[in-house]
C-alpha cells in the first residue's frame, strides 16, 4: 500500500489532536473546548442560513468588513479560513518558508513542527525558561520568521504586549506570527500593533473563546501585503474555505459581544477557583491566562493520575514530551465540572502512596 505514497507522505508525522472519546456523561477537559454552547444568535443564524441560497457560492465581503470594523483595521487586512489550523498552514507556506530556519519555542503548539515537515521548512526550537516563560531575547538572531502562541499553548503563560512590541522593533526584517487562540481569556491582543508593524501577523480562532470548535473558522489580521500572500496560497488551493453557514454563524458570533464576554468571564472565574483548589491539593500549576492549566503533582505520576481520572469519566491531556512528562493539561470546564475534578483528585491523592516515577524526576 505505502508503495503508492509520494515521498513526502513517508516523511510526515501528522498532528494528533486531543481525542474525542465515546463515553456517556464524561467531563471532557482534554481539547480546550469551551464548556458553554455558542451564542443563541449563532444557532439562529445557522438555521436561517440553511436556505435555498445554498445553491450559490459564498461571498466573504460583508463578513470581512464586519471583522475589520470590529478590530479597527481595513477589510484587506483580514483573512478568513476554515479553522485557524488552516490559516496557520497557509501562513507557513506563504510567509515562513524562507532560507533561514524559523524559530519557535520547544514547548508549544504541536502543529508547528508538523507544518514544517509538510512544507519542508527548517526550524530551530528555543527552550522556554525553567518556569516555562518565553525568553524573547533568544529570538534576536538571524531567522526566517518566528511563531508562538500568546498565551503559549500547553503552558498557558502570557507574554505582555510590550515584550512582543520590543521583539517587533528589533526584528523588522522577518515575520512574527502571534497565534492568539487563547488571547480572550485574560491577555491583550497584538491586533492593536498590526498598523505599526508590517511584519506582524495575528492569528485567531472561533474554536475556543467563541465556543465554535465544531464550526471550523479561523482568521488572521495583519498588513495588507501579508494578507495578500495568504490569499494567493488560499486561492491556489480552495477559493471558498468558508461555506455560507459558517459565514452567517461567524457574523452572528462577532455581533453577540455580550454573550462572548460573559462566557470568557465565567471561564476565568472557574480557572481561578480550579487553580486554588489544585494548589491546596499540592499541585504545582503554571500561571495561566488561557482556558486550561498545565499542572504537576510532586508526588504523583501524571499518567497514573490521568488513568484514574479516566476511570471516573474525566478526560485530561498528557503530552509525551521532554520536560512535561510529569505534567497534565486540564481544560477549564464549568464551575461544577471543576469541582468534580477537584473531588476526584482529592480522592486519588488520599488513596495512593507517592509514586516512584514522579519522585524520580528532577524537580
Ligand atoms: C486550538 C488551537 C488552534 C487551532 O484552532 P482551530 O481554529 O480549531 O484549528 C491553533 N493554535 C493553537 C495554539 C491552539 O491551541
mmCIF file of C-alpha atoms and ligand atoms in Angstrom:
data_model
loop_
_atom_site.group_PDB
_atom_site.id
_atom_site.type_symbol
_atom_site.label_atom_id
_atom_site.label_comp_id
_atom_site.label_asym_id
_atom_site.label_seq_id
_atom_site.Cartn_x
_atom_site.Cartn_y
_atom_site.Cartn_z
ATOM 1 C CA UNK A 1 0.000 0.000 0.000
ATOM 2 C CA UNK A 2 2.644 2.524 1.006
ATOM 3 C CA UNK A 3 4.447 1.824 -2.276
ATOM 4 C CA UNK A 4 1.970 4.250 -3.856
ATOM 5 C CA UNK A 5 2.745 7.052 -1.421
ATOM 6 C CA UNK A 6 4.633 10.114 -2.539
ATOM 7 C CA UNK A 7 7.983 10.604 -0.864
ATOM 8 C CA UNK A 8 6.776 13.446 1.314
ATOM 9 C CA UNK A 9 3.994 11.310 2.798
ATOM 10 C CA UNK A 10 6.559 8.884 4.178
ATOM 11 C CA UNK A 11 8.291 11.738 5.964
ATOM 12 C CA UNK A 12 5.173 13.208 7.636
ATOM 13 C CA UNK A 13 4.359 12.913 11.317
ATOM 14 C CA UNK A 14 0.744 14.136 11.387
ATOM 15 C CA UNK A 15 -0.557 16.130 14.326
ATOM 16 C CA UNK A 16 -2.705 14.147 16.763
ATOM 17 C CA UNK A 17 -5.493 16.282 18.285
ATOM 18 C CA UNK A 18 -6.950 15.584 21.738
ATOM 19 C CA UNK A 19 -9.140 12.509 21.408
ATOM 20 C CA UNK A 20 -12.923 12.581 21.175
ATOM 21 C CA UNK A 21 -13.845 9.502 23.272
ATOM 22 C CA UNK A 22 -17.314 7.977 23.050
ATOM 23 C CA UNK A 23 -18.250 7.868 26.692
ATOM 24 C CA UNK A 24 -21.554 8.698 28.354
ATOM 25 C CA UNK A 25 -21.610 11.727 30.673
ATOM 26 C CA UNK A 26 -17.885 12.318 30.521
ATOM 27 C CA UNK A 27 -16.265 15.527 31.671
ATOM 28 C CA UNK A 28 -14.160 16.389 28.655
ATOM 29 C CA UNK A 29 -11.190 18.515 29.646
ATOM 30 C CA UNK A 30 -8.644 17.373 27.055
ATOM 31 C CA UNK A 31 -9.048 19.585 23.974
ATOM 32 C CA UNK A 32 -9.578 23.117 25.346
ATOM 33 C CA UNK A 33 -13.108 23.215 24.008
ATOM 34 C CA UNK A 34 -15.473 25.683 25.625
ATOM 35 C CA UNK A 35 -17.879 24.083 28.139
ATOM 36 C CA UNK A 36 -20.577 26.607 27.180
ATOM 37 C CA UNK A 37 -22.633 26.367 23.976
ATOM 38 C CA UNK A 38 -22.301 29.003 21.252
ATOM 39 C CA UNK A 39 -24.442 32.137 21.432
ATOM 40 C CA UNK A 40 -28.156 31.513 20.733
ATOM 41 C CA UNK A 41 -27.812 34.159 17.999
ATOM 42 C CA UNK A 42 -25.253 31.943 16.274
ATOM 43 C CA UNK A 43 -27.628 28.986 16.295
ATOM 44 C CA UNK A 44 -30.436 31.164 14.950
ATOM 45 C CA UNK A 45 -28.161 32.452 12.160
ATOM 46 C CA UNK A 46 -27.252 28.870 11.212
ATOM 47 C CA UNK A 47 -30.932 27.934 10.970
ATOM 48 C CA UNK A 48 -31.631 30.999 8.848
ATOM 49 C CA UNK A 49 -28.671 30.254 6.544
ATOM 50 C CA UNK A 50 -29.965 26.757 5.833
ATOM 51 C CA UNK A 51 -31.954 28.034 2.865
ATOM 52 C CA UNK A 52 -32.241 27.863 -0.923
ATOM 53 C CA UNK A 53 -29.320 30.289 -1.128
ATOM 54 C CA UNK A 54 -27.017 27.330 -0.510
ATOM 55 C CA UNK A 55 -27.157 26.801 -4.296
ATOM 56 C CA UNK A 56 -24.931 29.901 -4.565
ATOM 57 C CA UNK A 57 -21.221 30.152 -3.858
ATOM 58 C CA UNK A 58 -20.453 32.079 -0.668
ATOM 59 C CA UNK A 59 -19.286 35.689 -0.531
ATOM 60 C CA UNK A 60 -16.971 36.884 2.231
ATOM 61 C CA UNK A 61 -17.040 40.633 1.608
ATOM 62 C CA UNK A 62 -19.594 41.625 4.267
ATOM 63 C CA UNK A 63 -18.017 39.422 6.909
ATOM 64 C CA UNK A 64 -14.549 40.824 6.183
ATOM 65 C CA UNK A 65 -15.941 44.329 6.541
ATOM 66 C CA UNK A 66 -17.626 43.419 9.831
ATOM 67 C CA UNK A 67 -14.473 41.866 11.277
ATOM 68 C CA UNK A 68 -12.349 44.769 10.036
ATOM 69 C CA UNK A 69 -14.642 47.186 11.872
ATOM 70 C CA UNK A 70 -14.511 45.013 14.989
ATOM 71 C CA UNK A 71 -10.688 45.066 15.039
ATOM 72 C CA UNK A 72 -10.379 48.635 13.673
ATOM 73 C CA UNK A 73 -8.461 47.636 10.561
ATOM 74 C CA UNK A 74 -9.294 47.627 6.824
ATOM 75 C CA UNK A 75 -11.032 44.676 5.128
ATOM 76 C CA UNK A 76 -7.871 43.950 3.105
ATOM 77 C CA UNK A 77 -6.129 43.311 6.427
ATOM 78 C CA UNK A 78 -8.459 40.414 7.273
ATOM 79 C CA UNK A 79 -8.015 36.797 6.187
ATOM 80 C CA UNK A 80 -10.583 34.092 6.913
ATOM 81 C CA UNK A 81 -10.036 30.351 6.777
ATOM 82 C CA UNK A 82 -11.648 27.024 7.548
ATOM 83 C CA UNK A 83 -10.115 26.839 11.075
ATOM 84 C CA UNK A 84 -7.043 28.595 12.373
ATOM 85 C CA UNK A 85 -5.099 25.397 11.689
ATOM 86 C CA UNK A 86 -5.795 26.048 8.021
ATOM 87 C CA UNK A 87 -4.878 29.728 8.367
ATOM 88 C CA UNK A 88 -1.627 28.622 10.017
ATOM 89 C CA UNK A 89 -0.961 26.086 7.250
ATOM 90 C CA UNK A 90 -1.279 28.830 4.624
ATOM 91 C CA UNK A 91 0.903 31.099 6.774
ATOM 92 C CA UNK A 92 3.715 28.551 6.938
ATOM 93 C CA UNK A 93 3.765 28.213 3.158
ATOM 94 C CA UNK A 94 3.098 31.875 2.329
ATOM 95 C CA UNK A 95 5.343 33.619 4.866
ATOM 96 C CA UNK A 96 7.512 31.214 6.858
ATOM 97 C CA UNK A 97 9.135 29.137 4.112
ATOM 98 C CA UNK A 98 12.402 31.085 3.800
ATOM 99 C CA UNK A 99 16.111 30.344 3.503
ATOM 100 C CA UNK A 100 16.877 30.591 7.206
ATOM 101 C CA UNK A 101 15.211 28.337 9.806
ATOM 102 C CA UNK A 102 12.157 29.712 11.546
ATOM 103 C CA UNK A 103 12.064 29.942 15.346
ATOM 104 C CA UNK A 104 9.518 28.717 17.874
ATOM 105 C CA UNK A 105 9.572 27.503 21.497
ATOM 106 C CA UNK A 106 10.500 23.926 22.450
ATOM 107 C CA UNK A 107 7.211 23.547 24.290
ATOM 108 C CA UNK A 108 4.382 24.970 22.209
ATOM 109 C CA UNK A 109 1.549 24.102 19.826
ATOM 110 C CA UNK A 110 2.398 20.666 18.440
ATOM 111 C CA UNK A 111 1.163 21.535 14.976
ATOM 112 C CA UNK A 112 4.110 23.822 14.123
ATOM 113 C CA UNK A 113 6.685 21.047 13.511
ATOM 114 C CA UNK A 114 4.019 19.170 11.545
ATOM 115 C CA UNK A 115 3.545 22.098 9.154
ATOM 116 C CA UNK A 116 7.326 22.380 8.839
ATOM 117 C CA UNK A 117 7.547 18.720 7.825
ATOM 118 C CA UNK A 118 4.686 19.118 5.345
ATOM 119 C CA UNK A 119 6.240 22.141 3.630
ATOM 120 C CA UNK A 120 9.869 21.180 4.286
ATOM 121 C CA UNK A 121 10.627 24.264 6.311
ATOM 122 C CA UNK A 122 13.738 24.260 8.502
ATOM 123 C CA UNK A 123 13.165 25.286 12.119
ATOM 124 C CA UNK A 124 15.028 25.793 15.368
ATOM 125 C CA UNK A 125 13.275 25.394 18.708
ATOM 126 C CA UNK A 126 14.277 27.649 21.591
ATOM 127 C CA UNK A 127 13.906 26.382 25.142
ATOM 128 C CA UNK A 128 11.418 28.037 27.444
ATOM 129 C CA UNK A 129 12.906 29.049 30.792
ATOM 130 C CA UNK A 130 12.580 26.559 33.665
ATOM 131 C CA UNK A 131 9.365 28.277 34.768
ATOM 132 C CA UNK A 132 8.084 27.810 31.169
ATOM 133 C CA UNK A 133 8.184 31.523 30.407
ATOM 134 C CA UNK A 134 9.240 32.592 26.917
ATOM 135 C CA UNK A 135 12.553 34.425 26.713
ATOM 136 C CA UNK A 136 12.210 36.704 23.692
ATOM 137 C CA UNK A 137 15.896 37.702 23.870
ATOM 138 C CA UNK A 138 16.635 34.256 22.412
ATOM 139 C CA UNK A 139 14.755 35.281 19.266
ATOM 140 C CA UNK A 140 17.188 38.076 18.476
ATOM 141 C CA UNK A 141 19.161 36.017 15.985
ATOM 142 C CA UNK A 142 19.010 35.651 12.211
ATOM 143 C CA UNK A 143 15.864 33.723 11.306
ATOM 144 C CA UNK A 144 13.379 33.005 8.549
ATOM 145 C CA UNK A 145 10.429 34.010 10.734
ATOM 146 C CA UNK A 146 9.092 33.478 14.231
ATOM 147 C CA UNK A 147 5.889 32.000 15.593
ATOM 148 C CA UNK A 148 4.488 31.397 19.063
ATOM 149 C CA UNK A 149 1.057 31.350 20.647
ATOM 150 C CA UNK A 150 0.200 34.019 23.203
ATOM 151 C CA UNK A 151 -0.755 32.764 25.728
ATOM 152 C CA UNK A 152 1.547 29.870 24.843
ATOM 153 C CA UNK A 153 -0.084 26.540 24.083
ATOM 154 C CA UNK A 154 0.457 23.715 26.567
ATOM 155 C CA UNK A 155 1.764 26.096 29.235
ATOM 156 C CA UNK A 156 -0.871 28.870 29.310
ATOM 157 C CA UNK A 157 1.733 31.507 30.088
ATOM 158 C CA UNK A 158 1.088 35.004 28.758
ATOM 159 C CA UNK A 159 3.594 37.490 27.353
ATOM 160 C CA UNK A 160 2.848 41.174 27.855
ATOM 161 C CA UNK A 161 2.264 43.113 24.643
ATOM 162 C CA UNK A 162 5.218 45.371 25.480
ATOM 163 C CA UNK A 163 7.641 42.433 25.106
ATOM 164 C CA UNK A 164 6.134 41.466 21.765
ATOM 165 C CA UNK A 165 6.477 45.063 20.630
ATOM 166 C CA UNK A 166 10.166 45.095 21.624
ATOM 167 C CA UNK A 167 10.739 41.967 19.545
ATOM 168 C CA UNK A 168 8.977 43.543 16.558
ATOM 169 C CA UNK A 169 11.113 46.665 16.858
ATOM 170 C CA UNK A 170 14.281 44.586 16.998
ATOM 171 C CA UNK A 171 13.340 42.336 14.045
ATOM 172 C CA UNK A 172 11.868 44.427 11.240
ATOM 173 C CA UNK A 173 13.130 42.060 8.535
ATOM 174 C CA UNK A 174 11.284 38.856 9.371
ATOM 175 C CA UNK A 175 7.671 37.987 10.002
ATOM 176 C CA UNK A 176 6.380 37.376 13.516
ATOM 177 C CA UNK A 177 3.207 35.293 13.751
ATOM 178 C CA UNK A 178 1.365 35.522 17.070
ATOM 179 C CA UNK A 179 -1.150 32.694 17.427
ATOM 180 C CA UNK A 180 -3.841 34.113 19.699
ATOM 181 C CA UNK A 181 -6.082 31.055 20.084
ATOM 182 C CA UNK A 182 -6.396 31.819 23.831
ATOM 183 C CA UNK A 183 -5.991 35.594 23.983
ATOM 184 C CA UNK A 184 -9.548 36.304 25.149
ATOM 185 C CA UNK A 185 -9.101 34.506 28.473
ATOM 186 C CA UNK A 186 -7.024 37.276 30.005
ATOM 187 C CA UNK A 187 -4.487 38.640 27.522
ATOM 188 C CA UNK A 188 -4.166 41.773 25.459
ATOM 189 C CA UNK A 189 -4.320 41.213 21.689
ATOM 190 C CA UNK A 190 -1.450 42.167 19.400
ATOM 191 C CA UNK A 191 -4.045 43.187 16.794
ATOM 192 C CA UNK A 192 -3.588 46.759 18.050
ATOM 193 C CA UNK A 193 0.008 46.623 16.796
ATOM 194 C CA UNK A 194 -0.633 45.500 13.209
ATOM 195 C CA UNK A 195 -0.862 49.027 11.823
ATOM 196 C CA UNK A 196 2.557 49.867 13.280
ATOM 197 C CA UNK A 197 4.431 46.701 12.272
ATOM 198 C CA UNK A 198 4.070 45.454 8.693
ATOM 199 C CA UNK A 199 5.787 42.172 9.681
ATOM 200 C CA UNK A 200 3.211 41.174 12.340
ATOM 201 C CA UNK A 201 0.512 38.601 11.616
ATOM 202 C CA UNK A 202 -2.036 37.819 14.345
ATOM 203 C CA UNK A 203 -3.985 34.562 14.042
ATOM 204 C CA UNK A 204 -7.206 33.887 15.951
ATOM 205 C CA UNK A 205 -9.863 31.180 16.059
ATOM 206 C CA UNK A 206 -13.555 30.878 16.884
ATOM 207 C CA UNK A 207 -12.879 27.434 18.391
ATOM 208 C CA UNK A 208 -12.011 28.401 21.936
ATOM 209 C CA UNK A 209 -13.447 31.608 23.390
ATOM 210 C CA UNK A 210 -16.399 31.682 20.980
ATOM 211 C CA UNK A 211 -17.422 28.049 21.622
ATOM 212 C CA UNK A 212 -17.335 27.079 17.941
ATOM 213 C CA UNK A 213 -14.698 24.351 17.617
ATOM 214 C CA UNK A 214 -17.205 22.368 15.572
ATOM 215 C CA UNK A 215 -17.732 25.186 13.042
ATOM 216 C CA UNK A 216 -14.058 25.437 11.955
ATOM 217 C CA UNK A 217 -13.427 29.153 11.449
ATOM 218 C CA UNK A 218 -10.131 30.961 11.959
ATOM 219 C CA UNK A 219 -8.773 34.313 10.917
ATOM 220 C CA UNK A 220 -5.642 36.374 10.545
ATOM 221 C CA UNK A 221 -5.114 40.129 10.830
ATOM 222 C CA UNK A 222 -2.050 41.918 9.517
ATOM 223 C CA UNK A 223 -0.600 44.285 6.944
ATOM 224 C CA UNK A 224 -2.413 44.015 3.621
ATOM 225 C CA UNK A 225 0.710 42.631 1.925
ATOM 226 C CA UNK A 226 0.894 39.719 4.401
ATOM 227 C CA UNK A 227 -2.813 39.060 3.865
ATOM 228 C CA UNK A 228 -2.298 39.182 0.086
ATOM 229 C CA UNK A 229 0.276 36.388 0.420
ATOM 230 C CA UNK A 230 -2.219 34.250 2.348
ATOM 231 C CA UNK A 231 -4.891 34.967 -0.282
ATOM 232 C CA UNK A 232 -2.540 33.834 -3.057
ATOM 233 C CA UNK A 233 -1.946 30.497 -1.330
ATOM 234 C CA UNK A 234 -5.621 30.065 -0.449
ATOM 235 C CA UNK A 235 -6.719 30.840 -3.992
ATOM 236 C CA UNK A 236 -4.272 28.249 -5.267
ATOM 237 C CA UNK A 237 -5.909 25.666 -3.022
ATOM 238 C CA UNK A 238 -9.553 26.415 -2.178
ATOM 239 C CA UNK A 239 -11.072 29.823 -3.021
ATOM 240 C CA UNK A 240 -14.127 29.179 -0.797
ATOM 241 C CA UNK A 241 -12.909 27.792 2.537
ATOM 242 C CA UNK A 242 -15.908 29.158 4.448
ATOM 243 C CA UNK A 243 -19.357 27.974 3.473
ATOM 244 C CA UNK A 244 -22.473 30.128 3.695
ATOM 245 C CA UNK A 245 -23.480 28.612 7.024
ATOM 246 C CA UNK A 246 -20.089 29.255 8.607
ATOM 247 C CA UNK A 247 -20.128 32.841 7.312
ATOM 248 C CA UNK A 248 -23.559 33.521 8.824
ATOM 249 C CA UNK A 249 -22.556 31.910 12.117
ATOM 250 C CA UNK A 250 -19.301 33.870 12.305
ATOM 251 C CA UNK A 251 -21.095 37.157 11.662
ATOM 252 C CA UNK A 252 -23.558 36.360 14.456
ATOM 253 C CA UNK A 253 -20.737 35.361 16.821
ATOM 254 C CA UNK A 254 -18.999 38.723 16.365
ATOM 255 C CA UNK A 255 -22.339 40.501 16.798
ATOM 256 C CA UNK A 256 -23.062 38.989 20.197
ATOM 257 C CA UNK A 257 -20.300 40.640 22.180
ATOM 258 C CA UNK A 258 -22.217 40.424 25.468
ATOM 259 C CA UNK A 259 -22.505 36.635 25.311
ATOM 260 C CA UNK A 260 -18.853 36.277 24.336
ATOM 261 C CA UNK A 261 -17.687 38.421 27.248
ATOM 262 C CA UNK A 262 -19.941 36.526 29.647
ATOM 263 C CA UNK A 263 -18.512 33.133 28.609
ATOM 264 C CA UNK A 264 -14.931 34.378 28.927
ATOM 265 C CA UNK A 265 -15.627 35.782 32.393
ATOM 266 C CA UNK A 266 -17.213 32.524 33.529
ATOM 267 C CA UNK A 267 -14.144 30.572 32.367
ATOM 268 C CA UNK A 268 -11.819 32.976 34.168
ATOM 269 C CA UNK A 269 -13.807 32.581 37.395
ATOM 270 C CA UNK A 270 -13.670 28.771 37.059
ATOM 271 C CA UNK A 271 -9.954 28.894 36.312
ATOM 272 C CA UNK A 272 -9.214 30.902 39.443
ATOM 273 C CA UNK A 273 -11.256 28.504 41.587
ATOM 274 C CA UNK A 274 -9.627 25.471 39.995
ATOM 275 C CA UNK A 275 -6.093 26.792 40.471
ATOM 276 C CA UNK A 276 -6.810 27.499 44.153
ATOM 277 C CA UNK A 277 -8.189 24.009 44.660
ATOM 278 C CA UNK A 278 -5.301 22.349 42.826
ATOM 279 C CA UNK A 279 -2.727 24.242 44.874
ATOM 280 C CA UNK A 280 -4.468 23.184 48.057
ATOM 281 C CA UNK A 281 -4.044 19.577 46.916
ATOM 282 C CA UNK A 282 -0.310 20.148 46.447
ATOM 283 C CA UNK A 283 -0.213 20.584 42.670
ATOM 284 C CA UNK A 284 2.202 22.988 41.039
ATOM 285 C CA UNK A 285 0.217 24.946 38.487
ATOM 286 C CA UNK A 286 1.836 27.020 35.740
ATOM 287 C CA UNK A 287 0.276 30.528 35.804
ATOM 288 C CA UNK A 288 -2.313 30.511 33.011
ATOM 289 C CA UNK A 289 -4.073 33.200 31.003
ATOM 290 C CA UNK A 290 -5.757 30.536 28.857
ATOM 291 C CA UNK A 291 -8.760 28.196 29.207
ATOM 292 C CA UNK A 292 -6.524 25.406 30.508
ATOM 293 C CA UNK A 293 -3.847 24.872 33.124
ATOM 294 C CA UNK A 294 -0.657 22.823 32.987
ATOM 295 C CA UNK A 295 -0.048 21.162 36.336
ATOM 296 C CA UNK A 296 2.102 18.616 38.072
ATOM 297 C CA UNK A 297 1.986 16.923 41.452
ATOM 298 C CA UNK A 298 5.398 16.498 43.094
ATOM 299 C CA UNK A 299 4.453 13.069 44.475
ATOM 300 C CA UNK A 300 2.071 11.516 41.989
ATOM 301 C CA UNK A 301 2.684 10.194 38.497
ATOM 302 C CA UNK A 302 0.936 12.091 35.720
ATOM 303 C CA UNK A 303 -0.088 9.005 33.721
ATOM 304 C CA UNK A 304 -1.466 7.295 36.808
ATOM 305 C CA UNK A 305 -3.500 10.368 37.700
ATOM 306 C CA UNK A 306 -4.744 10.576 34.108
ATOM 307 C CA UNK A 307 -5.787 6.898 34.136
ATOM 308 C CA UNK A 308 -7.622 7.308 37.441
ATOM 309 C CA UNK A 309 -9.469 10.386 36.179
ATOM 310 C CA UNK A 310 -10.449 8.474 33.057
ATOM 311 C CA UNK A 311 -11.912 5.705 35.224
ATOM 312 C CA UNK A 312 -14.053 8.483 36.703
ATOM 313 C CA UNK A 313 -15.042 9.646 33.173
ATOM 314 C CA UNK A 314 -12.870 12.767 33.403
ATOM 315 C CA UNK A 315 -10.628 13.146 30.340
ATOM 316 C CA UNK A 316 -7.465 15.274 30.569
ATOM 317 C CA UNK A 317 -4.436 15.516 28.299
ATOM 318 C CA UNK A 318 -0.872 14.252 28.732
ATOM 319 C CA UNK A 319 1.943 15.144 26.330
ATOM 320 C CA UNK A 320 4.712 12.628 25.877
ATOM 321 C CA UNK A 321 7.324 15.335 25.530
ATOM 322 C CA UNK A 322 10.578 16.196 27.277
ATOM 323 C CA UNK A 323 10.230 18.469 30.325
ATOM 324 C CA UNK A 324 6.482 17.890 30.656
ATOM 325 C CA UNK A 325 6.236 14.094 31.014
ATOM 326 C CA UNK A 326 5.042 14.557 34.615
ATOM 327 C CA UNK A 327 2.538 17.280 33.732
ATOM 328 C CA UNK A 328 -1.115 17.148 32.752
ATOM 329 C CA UNK A 329 -3.028 19.767 30.808
ATOM 330 C CA UNK A 330 -6.556 20.328 32.017
ATOM 331 C CA UNK A 331 -9.082 22.450 30.133
ATOM 332 C CA UNK A 332 -11.270 24.747 32.231
ATOM 333 C CA UNK A 333 -14.801 23.403 32.450
ATOM 334 C CA UNK A 334 -17.882 24.813 34.143
ATOM 335 C CA UNK A 335 -17.628 25.507 37.870
ATOM 336 C CA UNK A 336 -19.430 22.204 38.507
ATOM 337 C CA UNK A 337 -17.001 20.273 36.290
ATOM 338 C CA UNK A 338 -14.018 21.845 38.031
ATOM 339 C CA UNK A 339 -15.487 20.908 41.429
ATOM 340 C CA UNK A 340 -15.980 17.295 40.301
ATOM 341 C CA UNK A 341 -12.390 17.181 39.041
ATOM 342 C CA UNK A 342 -11.040 18.534 42.326
ATOM 343 C CA UNK A 343 -13.043 15.989 44.296
ATOM 344 C CA UNK A 344 -11.690 13.136 42.145
ATOM 345 C CA UNK A 345 -8.112 14.347 42.566
ATOM 346 C CA UNK A 346 -8.591 14.655 46.314
ATOM 347 C CA UNK A 347 -9.813 11.051 46.469
ATOM 348 C CA UNK A 348 -6.920 9.862 44.335
ATOM 349 C CA UNK A 349 -4.304 11.562 46.482
ATOM 350 C CA UNK A 350 -5.882 10.286 49.703
ATOM 351 C CA UNK A 351 -5.893 6.702 48.415
ATOM 352 C CA UNK A 352 -2.497 6.456 46.729
ATOM 353 C CA UNK A 353 1.040 6.425 48.053
ATOM 354 C CA UNK A 354 3.600 8.742 46.422
ATOM 355 C CA UNK A 355 4.784 7.349 43.111
ATOM 356 C CA UNK A 356 8.351 6.371 42.347
ATOM 357 C CA UNK A 357 8.093 7.713 38.788
ATOM 358 C CA UNK A 358 7.049 11.186 39.945
ATOM 359 C CA UNK A 359 9.632 11.345 42.723
ATOM 360 C CA UNK A 360 12.423 10.182 40.383
ATOM 361 C CA UNK A 361 12.078 13.192 38.090
ATOM 362 C CA UNK A 362 14.246 16.175 38.991
ATOM 363 C CA UNK A 363 12.128 18.996 40.202
HETATM 364 C C1 LIG B 1 -6.699 25.169 19.308
HETATM 365 C C2 LIG B 1 -5.540 25.865 18.710
HETATM 366 C C3 LIG B 1 -5.510 26.178 17.358
HETATM 367 C C4 LIG B 1 -6.488 25.586 16.396
HETATM 368 O O1 LIG B 1 -7.689 26.138 16.354
HETATM 369 P P1 LIG B 1 -8.707 25.708 15.216
HETATM 370 O O2 LIG B 1 -9.208 27.001 14.714
HETATM 371 O O3 LIG B 1 -9.723 24.884 15.902
HETATM 372 O O4 LIG B 1 -7.965 24.946 14.155
HETATM 373 C C5 LIG B 1 -4.460 26.934 16.860
HETATM 374 N N1 LIG B 1 -3.451 27.316 17.652
HETATM 375 C C6 LIG B 1 -3.419 26.989 18.944
HETATM 376 C C7 LIG B 1 -2.282 27.437 19.781
HETATM 377 C C8 LIG B 1 -4.461 26.243 19.507
HETATM 378 O O5 LIG B 1 -4.403 25.875 20.770
#
